[in-house]
């Protein structure tokens, strides 16, 4: 099991620790570093900055949102950074949800998310393979565009720049069972939002047709500390925000996922409190047990014991969000 560093997206402004953590991870032998985006900082710019200050560590978007860019624009970002970094890019993509797609990007959430994802990936594959002009008669990402409001002058094109790697790895963030199953067929890997090493049966059916070499790369908060309850607070805050704030009462993929993992009543309670504006209560309502099983928190000995659970399952890459170089070092030592 390889280790990666997940930096996420910026909050109010750039986090001055991110570059230091990325360089520390590279020195410690971490395989990859990942950036993200929500509705503030973007994933590719921060990753390019890290690329310029590192030499070996692989560079992942975890995740870049599909609604933010056309598939050809995303492919351009990926192939450009892949050239500049010497072939280090891992392209992680996610569809996001209706609240973000329609509220932030001002676009309709696709009626058929699986079809939209499949078309998006197909266009990117065509760009990176560069075997001919990009053509697709898909409902969501047609190339060329032939809609009634177009000029009719569009022509199929292929990238001017030759991609460095036609097989640049592409991973998808997927939550629903059908979406995960499709991911095993069209992508090189999967980026789970929550992963519990003791509940791998939740995903067993969806992963049953995953090919050899398929990447499974969940993210997990990691911190070496004596006070477990205190160490879990950032995990609970994250869960409260995702379960309560990253969705609608009638459609929230994150809450649905927590429910499928055995915490349905708790997920609905967190969601209700957050939507009522009682955010601190929502965070407190997140069960410690759930926050604990999807993270690595506590003294070194406890983390060592729990890390073995992660290593014994199908996870190929553990992407840790760690607040300090010391935690990164401990994990590198335990995973060696």
Coordinates of C-alpha atoms in Angstrom, one line a residue:
X1 CA 0.0 0.0 0.0
X2 CA 1.5 3.3 -1.1
X3 CA 1.1 6.5 0.8
X4 CA -0.1 9.8 -0.6
X5 CA -0.6 13.2 0.9
X6 CA -4.0 14.9 0.4
X7 CA -3.9 18.6 0.9
X8 CA -7.5 19.4 -0.1
X9 CA -8.5 22.9 -1.1
X10 CA -7.7 26.2 0.4
X11 CA -9.9 27.8 3.0
X12 CA -9.9 31.6 3.4
X13 CA -6.5 31.8 1.6
X14 CA -3.5 29.8 0.7
X15 CA -2.2 27.5 3.5
X16 CA 1.5 28.3 4.0
X17 CA 2.1 24.7 5.2
X18 CA 1.1 23.0 2.0
X19 CA 4.3 23.3 0.1
X20 CA 6.4 22.3 3.2
X21 CA 4.2 19.3 3.7
X22 CA 4.5 18.3 0.1
X23 CA 8.2 18.5 0.1
X24 CA 8.4 16.6 3.4
X25 CA 6.2 13.9 1.9
X26 CA 8.5 13.6 -1.1
X27 CA 11.6 13.3 1.2
X28 CA 9.8 10.6 3.2
X29 CA 9.1 8.5 0.2
X30 CA 5.4 9.2 -0.3
X31 CA 4.2 8.3 -3.7
X32 CA 1.8 11.1 -4.4
X33 CA 0.4 14.5 -3.4
X34 CA -3.2 15.6 -4.1
X35 CA -5.0 18.9 -4.3
X36 CA -8.8 19.5 -4.5
X37 CA -11.3 22.2 -5.3
X38 CA -14.8 23.2 -4.1
X39 CA -15.9 26.8 -4.8
X40 CA -12.7 28.7 -4.1
X41 CA -9.2 27.6 -5.0
X42 CA -8.8 25.4 -8.1
X43 CA -7.0 22.0 -8.1
X44 CA -4.6 22.5 -11.0
X45 CA -2.9 25.8 -10.2
X46 CA -1.9 24.7 -6.7
X47 CA -0.7 21.3 -8.0
X48 CA 1.4 23.1 -10.7
X49 CA 3.1 25.2 -7.9
X50 CA 3.9 22.0 -6.0
X51 CA 5.2 20.4 -9.2
X52 CA 7.7 23.3 -9.6
X53 CA 9.1 22.6 -6.1
X54 CA 9.4 18.8 -6.2
X55 CA 11.0 16.3 -8.5
X56 CA 9.7 12.8 -8.0
X57 CA 6.4 12.7 -6.2
X58 CA 3.3 12.0 -8.3
X59 CA 0.7 14.8 -8.7
X60 CA -3.0 14.1 -8.3
X61 CA -6.2 16.1 -8.5
X62 CA -8.4 14.7 -5.8
X63 CA -10.7 15.9 -7.1
X64 CA -11.1 18.2 -10.0
X65 CA -14.8 18.9 -10.7
X66 CA -16.2 18.0 -14.1
X67 CA -18.6 20.9 -14.1
X68 CA -15.8 23.3 -13.8
X69 CA -14.4 22.6 -17.3
X70 CA -15.3 20.9 -20.5
X71 CA -13.6 17.5 -20.9
X72 CA -11.2 18.9 -23.5
X73 CA -10.2 21.8 -21.2
X74 CA -9.6 19.2 -18.4
X75 CA -7.5 17.1 -20.8
X76 CA -5.5 20.2 -21.8
X77 CA -4.7 20.9 -18.1
X78 CA -3.7 17.4 -17.5
X79 CA -1.5 17.0 -20.6
X80 CA 0.2 20.4 -20.0
X81 CA 1.1 19.6 -16.4
X82 CA 2.1 16.1 -17.3
X83 CA 4.7 17.5 -19.7
X84 CA 5.9 20.2 -17.3
X85 CA 6.3 17.7 -14.4
X86 CA 7.9 14.9 -16.4
X87 CA 5.0 12.5 -16.4
X88 CA 3.8 12.7 -12.8
X89 CA 0.1 13.5 -13.2
X90 CA -2.8 11.4 -11.8
X91 CA -6.1 12.9 -13.0
X92 CA -8.8 12.5 -10.4
X93 CA -12.3 13.7 -11.4
X94 CA -15.7 13.9 -9.7
X95 CA -19.1 15.0 -10.8
X96 CA -20.0 16.8 -7.5
X97 CA -23.6 17.3 -6.7
X98 CA -26.6 19.4 -7.9
X99 CA -26.1 22.1 -5.2
X100 CA -22.5 22.9 -6.4
X101 CA -23.0 22.2 -10.1
X102 CA -26.1 24.5 -10.4
X103 CA -25.3 26.8 -7.5
X104 CA -21.7 27.6 -8.3
X105 CA -21.1 26.6 -11.9
X106 CA -24.5 27.7 -13.1
X107 CA -25.0 24.6 -15.1
X108 CA -27.8 21.9 -15.0
X109 CA -26.9 18.8 -13.0
X110 CA -27.0 16.0 -15.6
X111 CA -30.2 13.9 -15.7
X112 CA -28.1 10.8 -16.1
X113 CA -24.9 11.2 -14.0
X114 CA -23.5 7.9 -15.2
X115 CA -23.9 8.7 -18.8
X116 CA -22.5 12.2 -18.4
X117 CA -19.4 10.8 -16.6
X118 CA -18.9 8.1 -19.2
X119 CA -19.0 10.7 -22.0
X120 CA -16.6 13.0 -20.1
X121 CA -14.1 10.3 -19.6
X122 CA -14.4 9.1 -23.3
X123 CA -13.6 12.6 -24.6
X124 CA -10.5 12.9 -22.3
X125 CA -9.3 9.5 -23.4
X126 CA -9.6 10.6 -27.0
X127 CA -7.6 13.7 -26.4
X128 CA -4.8 11.8 -24.6
X129 CA -4.6 9.0 -27.1
X130 CA -4.5 11.5 -30.0
X131 CA -5.4 8.8 -32.5
X132 CA -7.7 11.2 -34.4
X133 CA -9.9 14.2 -34.1
X134 CA -12.2 14.2 -31.0
X135 CA -15.7 13.1 -32.0
X136 CA -18.7 12.2 -29.8
X137 CA -22.4 12.2 -30.4
X138 CA -23.1 12.1 -26.7
X139 CA -26.1 13.9 -25.1
X140 CA -23.9 15.8 -22.6
X141 CA -20.6 16.3 -24.2
X142 CA -21.0 16.3 -28.0
X143 CA -18.0 17.0 -30.2
X144 CA -18.3 19.0 -32.4
X145 CA -21.3 20.8 -31.0
X146 CA -24.3 20.4 -33.2
X147 CA -27.0 22.0 -31.1
X148 CA -29.8 24.2 -32.7
X149 CA -28.3 27.3 -31.1
X150 CA -24.8 26.7 -32.7
X151 CA -23.4 28.0 -36.0
X152 CA -22.9 24.5 -37.5
X153 CA -19.3 25.4 -38.3
X154 CA -17.6 23.3 -35.6
X155 CA -15.1 20.7 -36.9
X156 CA -13.5 17.8 -35.2
X157 CA -10.0 18.6 -33.8
X158 CA -7.2 16.7 -32.2
X159 CA -4.7 18.3 -29.7
X160 CA -1.9 20.3 -31.2
X161 CA 0.3 19.3 -28.3
X162 CA 1.2 15.6 -28.3
X163 CA 0.4 14.2 -24.9
X164 CA 3.4 12.8 -23.0
X165 CA 1.5 9.7 -21.9
X166 CA -1.6 8.4 -23.7
X167 CA -2.2 6.2 -20.7
X168 CA -2.1 9.0 -18.1
X169 CA -4.0 7.5 -15.1
X170 CA -7.5 8.6 -14.7
X171 CA -9.4 8.1 -11.4
X172 CA -13.0 8.9 -10.5
X173 CA -14.6 10.0 -7.2
X174 CA -17.8 7.9 -7.1
X175 CA -20.2 7.2 -4.2
X176 CA -23.2 5.3 -5.4
X177 CA -23.0 1.6 -6.1
X178 CA -23.7 1.9 -9.9
X179 CA -21.3 4.8 -10.2
X180 CA -18.5 2.8 -8.5
X181 CA -19.2 -0.2 -10.7
X182 CA -19.0 1.9 -13.8
X183 CA -15.7 3.4 -12.5
X184 CA -14.1 -0.1 -12.5
X185 CA -15.0 -0.3 -16.2
X186 CA -14.0 3.1 -17.6
X187 CA -11.3 4.4 -15.2
X188 CA -7.9 3.4 -13.9
X189 CA -8.9 3.9 -10.2
X190 CA -11.4 5.0 -7.7
X191 CA -11.2 7.8 -5.1
X192 CA -13.6 6.8 -2.2
X193 CA -14.8 9.7 -0.1
X194 CA -15.1 7.5 3.1
X195 CA -13.4 4.2 3.6
X196 CA -13.7 2.0 6.6
X197 CA -11.3 -1.0 6.6
X198 CA -13.8 -2.9 8.7
X199 CA -16.7 -2.4 6.3
X200 CA -15.2 -3.3 2.9
X201 CA -18.3 -5.4 2.3
X202 CA -20.2 -2.2 1.6
X203 CA -18.3 -1.9 -1.7
X204 CA -17.7 -5.6 -2.5
X205 CA -20.4 -6.0 -5.2
X206 CA -19.5 -2.7 -6.9
X207 CA -15.8 -3.7 -7.1
X208 CA -16.3 -7.3 -8.1
X209 CA -15.3 -6.6 -11.8
X210 CA -12.3 -4.3 -11.0
X211 CA -9.4 -5.3 -13.3
X212 CA -5.9 -6.1 -12.1
X213 CA -4.0 -3.0 -11.3
X214 CA -7.1 -1.0 -10.5
X215 CA -6.3 1.7 -8.0
X216 CA -8.3 2.2 -4.8
X217 CA -7.2 5.4 -3.1
X218 CA -9.3 6.6 -0.2
X219 CA -8.5 9.7 1.9
X220 CA -8.2 9.6 5.6
X221 CA -7.3 12.1 8.3
X222 CA -4.2 11.1 10.2
X223 CA -2.7 12.7 13.3
X224 CA -0.4 11.3 16.0
X225 CA -1.8 12.6 19.3
X226 CA -2.6 11.4 22.8
X227 CA -6.1 12.8 23.0
X228 CA -8.1 10.7 20.6
X229 CA -11.4 12.7 21.1
X230 CA -9.6 16.0 20.3
X231 CA -7.8 14.4 17.3
X232 CA -11.2 13.4 15.9
X233 CA -12.7 16.9 16.0
X234 CA -11.4 17.9 12.5
X235 CA -12.8 14.6 11.2
X236 CA -16.2 15.3 12.7
X237 CA -16.2 18.9 11.4
X238 CA -15.5 17.6 7.9
X239 CA -18.2 15.0 8.2
X240 CA -20.7 17.6 9.5
X241 CA -20.0 19.9 6.6
X242 CA -20.2 17.2 3.9
X243 CA -23.2 15.4 5.3
X244 CA -25.0 18.6 6.3
X245 CA -23.8 21.3 4.0
X246 CA -22.8 19.7 0.7
X247 CA -26.3 18.7 -0.3
X248 CA -30.0 19.2 -0.1
X249 CA -32.4 17.6 2.3
X250 CA -33.9 15.6 -0.5
X251 CA -30.7 14.7 -2.3
X252 CA -27.4 14.4 -0.5
X253 CA -25.0 11.8 -1.8
X254 CA -22.7 12.1 1.3
X255 CA -25.5 11.5 3.8
X256 CA -26.7 8.5 1.7
X257 CA -23.2 7.0 1.7
X258 CA -22.9 7.3 5.5
X259 CA -26.3 5.7 5.8
X260 CA -25.2 2.7 3.6
X261 CA -22.2 2.3 6.0
X262 CA -24.5 1.6 8.9
X263 CA -25.1 5.1 10.3
X264 CA -28.4 6.0 8.7
X265 CA -30.2 7.5 11.7
X266 CA -27.1 9.5 12.7
X267 CA -26.6 10.8 9.2
X268 CA -30.1 12.1 9.0
X269 CA -29.8 13.8 12.4
X270 CA -26.5 15.5 11.4
X271 CA -28.1 16.7 8.1
X272 CA -31.2 18.0 9.9
X273 CA -29.2 20.0 12.5
X274 CA -26.9 21.5 9.8
X275 CA -29.8 22.5 7.6
X276 CA -31.5 24.2 10.6
X277 CA -28.4 26.3 11.1
X278 CA -27.3 24.4 14.2
X279 CA -23.9 23.6 12.8
X280 CA -22.0 23.1 16.0
X281 CA -24.6 20.6 17.2
X282 CA -24.4 18.9 13.8
X283 CA -20.7 18.4 14.3
X284 CA -21.2 17.1 17.8
X285 CA -23.9 14.7 16.5
X286 CA -21.4 12.9 14.2
X287 CA -20.6 9.6 16.0
X288 CA -17.1 9.3 17.2
X289 CA -17.2 5.6 16.1
X290 CA -17.8 6.6 12.5
X291 CA -15.2 9.4 12.5
X292 CA -12.7 7.0 14.1
X293 CA -13.1 4.1 11.7
X294 CA -12.4 6.3 8.6
X295 CA -9.3 7.9 10.0
X296 CA -6.0 7.2 11.7
X297 CA -5.9 9.1 15.0
X298 CA -4.2 8.5 18.3
X299 CA -0.8 7.5 19.7
X300 CA 1.8 5.8 17.5
X301 CA 1.0 2.3 18.8
X302 CA -2.7 2.7 18.1
X303 CA -2.1 4.0 14.6
X304 CA 0.3 1.1 13.9
X305 CA -2.3 -1.4 14.9
X306 CA -5.1 0.3 12.8
X307 CA -2.8 0.8 9.8
X308 CA -2.6 -2.9 9.5
X309 CA -6.3 -3.1 8.8
X310 CA -5.9 -0.7 5.9
X311 CA -2.9 -2.6 4.6
X312 CA -4.8 -6.0 4.7
X313 CA -7.6 -4.9 2.4
X314 CA -7.9 -3.9 -1.2
X315 CA -6.6 -0.3 -0.7
X316 CA -3.7 0.4 -3.0
X317 CA -3.0 4.0 -2.0
X318 CA -3.8 5.6 1.3
X319 CA -4.1 9.4 0.9
X320 CA -3.6 11.0 4.2
X321 CA -4.6 14.5 5.3
X322 CA -1.9 15.1 8.0
X323 CA -1.4 18.4 9.7
X324 CA 2.3 18.1 10.5
X325 CA 5.5 16.6 9.1
X326 CA 5.9 14.4 12.3
X327 CA 2.7 12.5 11.5
X328 CA 3.9 12.1 7.9
X329 CA 7.1 10.6 9.2
X330 CA 5.4 8.2 11.6
X331 CA 3.2 6.9 8.9
X332 CA 6.1 6.5 6.5
X333 CA 8.0 4.5 9.2
X334 CA 5.0 2.3 10.0
X335 CA 4.2 1.6 6.3
X336 CA 7.8 0.7 5.3

